[in-house]
Amino acid sequence: MKKITYKGKRVCMLMDFSFRKLINNRLKKGEELLWQTELC
């Protein structure tokens, strides 16, 4: 599983539904929780 990391908490402001949907479509369902956890 790849860990997706971003600089700062600025990305948290972008975590609206459409943004999460776009990213999650590129990830396996098993990685969705990892994505949301690592972000903030």
mmCIF file of N, CA and C in Angstrom:
data_model
loop_
_atom_site.group_PDB
_atom_site.id
_atom_site.type_symbol
_atom_site.label_atom_id
_atom_site.label_comp_id
_atom_site.label_asym_id
_atom_site.label_seq_id
_atom_site.Cartn_x
_atom_site.Cartn_y
_atom_site.Cartn_z
ATOM 1 N N MET A 1 0.840 -1.208 0.000
ATOM 2 C CA MET A 1 0.000 0.000 0.000
ATOM 3 C C MET A 1 0.868 1.248 0.000
ATOM 4 N N LYS A 2 0.547 2.160 -0.862
ATOM 5 C CA LYS A 2 1.307 3.400 -0.934
ATOM 6 C C LYS A 2 0.746 4.413 0.052
ATOM 7 N N LYS A 3 1.626 5.066 0.774
ATOM 8 C CA LYS A 3 1.189 6.122 1.686
ATOM 9 C C LYS A 3 1.202 7.452 0.949
ATOM 10 N N ILE A 4 0.058 8.105 0.936
ATOM 11 C CA ILE A 4 -0.037 9.395 0.251
ATOM 12 C C ILE A 4 0.081 10.515 1.279
ATOM 13 N N THR A 5 1.108 11.330 1.155
ATOM 14 C CA THR A 5 1.326 12.399 2.122
ATOM 15 C C THR A 5 1.375 13.754 1.431
ATOM 16 N N TYR A 6 0.905 14.766 2.119
ATOM 17 C CA TYR A 6 0.951 16.135 1.608
ATOM 18 C C TYR A 6 1.524 17.050 2.678
ATOM 19 N N LYS A 7 2.050 18.179 2.251
ATOM 20 C CA LYS A 7 2.659 19.120 3.191
ATOM 21 C C LYS A 7 1.591 19.974 3.853
ATOM 22 N N GLY A 8 1.653 20.058 5.175
ATOM 23 C CA GLY A 8 0.756 20.942 5.917
ATOM 24 C C GLY A 8 -0.670 20.439 6.000
ATOM 25 N N LYS A 9 -1.498 21.187 6.713
ATOM 26 C CA LYS A 9 -2.899 20.836 6.882
ATOM 27 C C LYS A 9 -3.768 21.524 5.839
ATOM 28 N N ARG A 10 -3.123 22.188 4.888
ATOM 29 C CA ARG A 10 -3.843 22.929 3.868
ATOM 30 C C ARG A 10 -4.729 21.996 3.046
ATOM 31 N N VAL A 11 -4.275 20.772 2.899
ATOM 32 C CA VAL A 11 -5.009 19.799 2.103
ATOM 33 C C VAL A 11 -6.346 19.464 2.748
ATOM 34 N N CYS A 12 -6.408 19.566 4.073
ATOM 35 C CA CYS A 12 -7.644 19.250 4.784
ATOM 36 C C CYS A 12 -8.801 20.131 4.306
ATOM 37 N N MET A 13 -8.475 21.331 3.902
ATOM 38 C CA MET A 13 -9.503 22.255 3.437
ATOM 39 C C MET A 13 -10.060 21.807 2.088
ATOM 40 N N LEU A 14 -9.292 20.984 1.372
ATOM 41 C CA LEU A 14 -9.713 20.526 0.062
ATOM 42 C C LEU A 14 -10.505 19.226 0.140
ATOM 43 N N MET A 15 -10.616 18.687 1.358
ATOM 44 C CA MET A 15 -11.235 17.379 1.502
ATOM 45 C C MET A 15 -12.754 17.450 1.499
ATOM 46 N N ASP A 16 -13.311 18.058 0.476
ATOM 47 C CA ASP A 16 -14.756 18.026 0.313
ATOM 48 C C ASP A 16 -15.131 16.718 -0.372
ATOM 49 N N PHE A 17 -16.416 16.474 -0.552
ATOM 50 C CA PHE A 17 -16.876 15.178 -1.053
ATOM 51 C C PHE A 17 -16.326 14.887 -2.443
ATOM 52 N N SER A 18 -16.389 15.850 -3.328
ATOM 53 C CA SER A 18 -15.965 15.636 -4.708
ATOM 54 C C SER A 18 -14.465 15.355 -4.791
ATOM 55 N N PHE A 19 -13.695 16.017 -3.935
ATOM 56 C CA PHE A 19 -12.250 15.805 -3.925
ATOM 57 C C PHE A 19 -11.913 14.407 -3.431
ATOM 58 N N ARG A 20 -12.569 14.006 -2.316
ATOM 59 C CA ARG A 20 -12.343 12.663 -1.780
ATOM 60 C C ARG A 20 -12.758 11.603 -2.782
ATOM 61 N N LYS A 21 -13.879 11.853 -3.462
ATOM 62 C CA LYS A 21 -14.368 10.886 -4.444
ATOM 63 C C LYS A 21 -13.367 10.724 -5.583
ATOM 64 N N LEU A 22 -12.805 11.829 -6.021
ATOM 65 C CA LEU A 22 -11.824 11.800 -7.102
ATOM 66 C C LEU A 22 -10.594 10.990 -6.711
ATOM 67 N N ILE A 23 -10.090 11.257 -5.509
ATOM 68 C CA ILE A 23 -8.904 10.552 -5.032
ATOM 69 C C ILE A 23 -9.204 9.084 -4.767
ATOM 70 N N ASN A 24 -10.321 8.813 -4.101
ATOM 71 C CA ASN A 24 -10.665 7.445 -3.735
ATOM 72 C C ASN A 24 -10.913 6.572 -4.952
ATOM 73 N N ASN A 25 -11.330 7.174 -6.051
ATOM 74 C CA ASN A 25 -11.526 6.419 -7.282
ATOM 75 C C ASN A 25 -10.198 5.894 -7.812
ATOM 76 N N ARG A 26 -9.113 6.536 -7.420
ATOM 77 C CA ARG A 26 -7.783 6.125 -7.878
ATOM 78 C C ARG A 26 -7.127 5.168 -6.894
ATOM 79 N N LEU A 27 -7.763 4.973 -5.748
ATOM 80 C CA LEU A 27 -7.204 4.092 -4.730
ATOM 81 C C LEU A 27 -8.065 2.854 -4.572
ATOM 82 N N LYS A 28 -7.487 1.815 -4.025
ATOM 83 C CA LYS A 28 -8.275 0.637 -3.681
ATOM 84 C C LYS A 28 -9.097 0.972 -2.451
ATOM 85 N N LYS A 29 -10.215 0.310 -2.278
ATOM 86 C CA LYS A 29 -11.093 0.597 -1.146
ATOM 87 C C LYS A 29 -10.370 0.397 0.181
ATOM 88 N N GLY A 30 -9.400 -0.499 0.217
ATOM 89 C CA GLY A 30 -8.636 -0.762 1.428
ATOM 90 C C GLY A 30 -7.722 0.391 1.804
ATOM 91 N N GLU A 31 -7.445 1.254 0.841
ATOM 92 C CA GLU A 31 -6.521 2.361 1.087
ATOM 93 C C GLU A 31 -7.255 3.640 1.462
ATOM 94 N N GLU A 32 -8.585 3.614 1.383
ATOM 95 C CA GLU A 32 -9.361 4.831 1.626
ATOM 96 C C GLU A 32 -9.200 5.319 3.058
ATOM 97 N N LEU A 33 -9.266 4.389 4.017
ATOM 98 C CA LEU A 33 -9.125 4.770 5.414
ATOM 99 C C LEU A 33 -7.723 5.295 5.688
ATOM 100 N N LEU A 34 -6.724 4.673 5.054
ATOM 101 C CA LEU A 34 -5.345 5.118 5.220
ATOM 102 C C LEU A 34 -5.191 6.544 4.714
ATOM 103 N N TRP A 35 -5.810 6.804 3.554
ATOM 104 C CA TRP A 35 -5.759 8.136 2.949
ATOM 105 C C TRP A 35 -6.331 9.177 3.895
ATOM 106 N N GLN A 36 -7.517 8.903 4.449
ATOM 107 C CA GLN A 36 -8.190 9.869 5.309
ATOM 108 C C GLN A 36 -7.448 10.049 6.630
ATOM 109 N N THR A 37 -6.818 8.965 7.111
ATOM 110 C CA THR A 37 -6.109 9.036 8.387
ATOM 111 C C THR A 37 -4.804 9.809 8.266
ATOM 112 N N GLU A 38 -4.076 9.577 7.189
ATOM 113 C CA GLU A 38 -2.757 10.188 7.023
ATOM 114 C C GLU A 38 -2.852 11.675 6.742
ATOM 115 N N LEU A 39 -3.998 12.110 6.247
ATOM 116 C CA LEU A 39 -4.112 13.460 5.718
ATOM 117 C C LEU A 39 -3.987 14.544 6.779
ATOM 118 N N CYS A 40 -4.773 14.436 7.853
ATOM 119 C CA CYS A 40 -4.814 15.521 8.836
ATOM 120 C C CYS A 40 -3.961 15.186 10.051
#
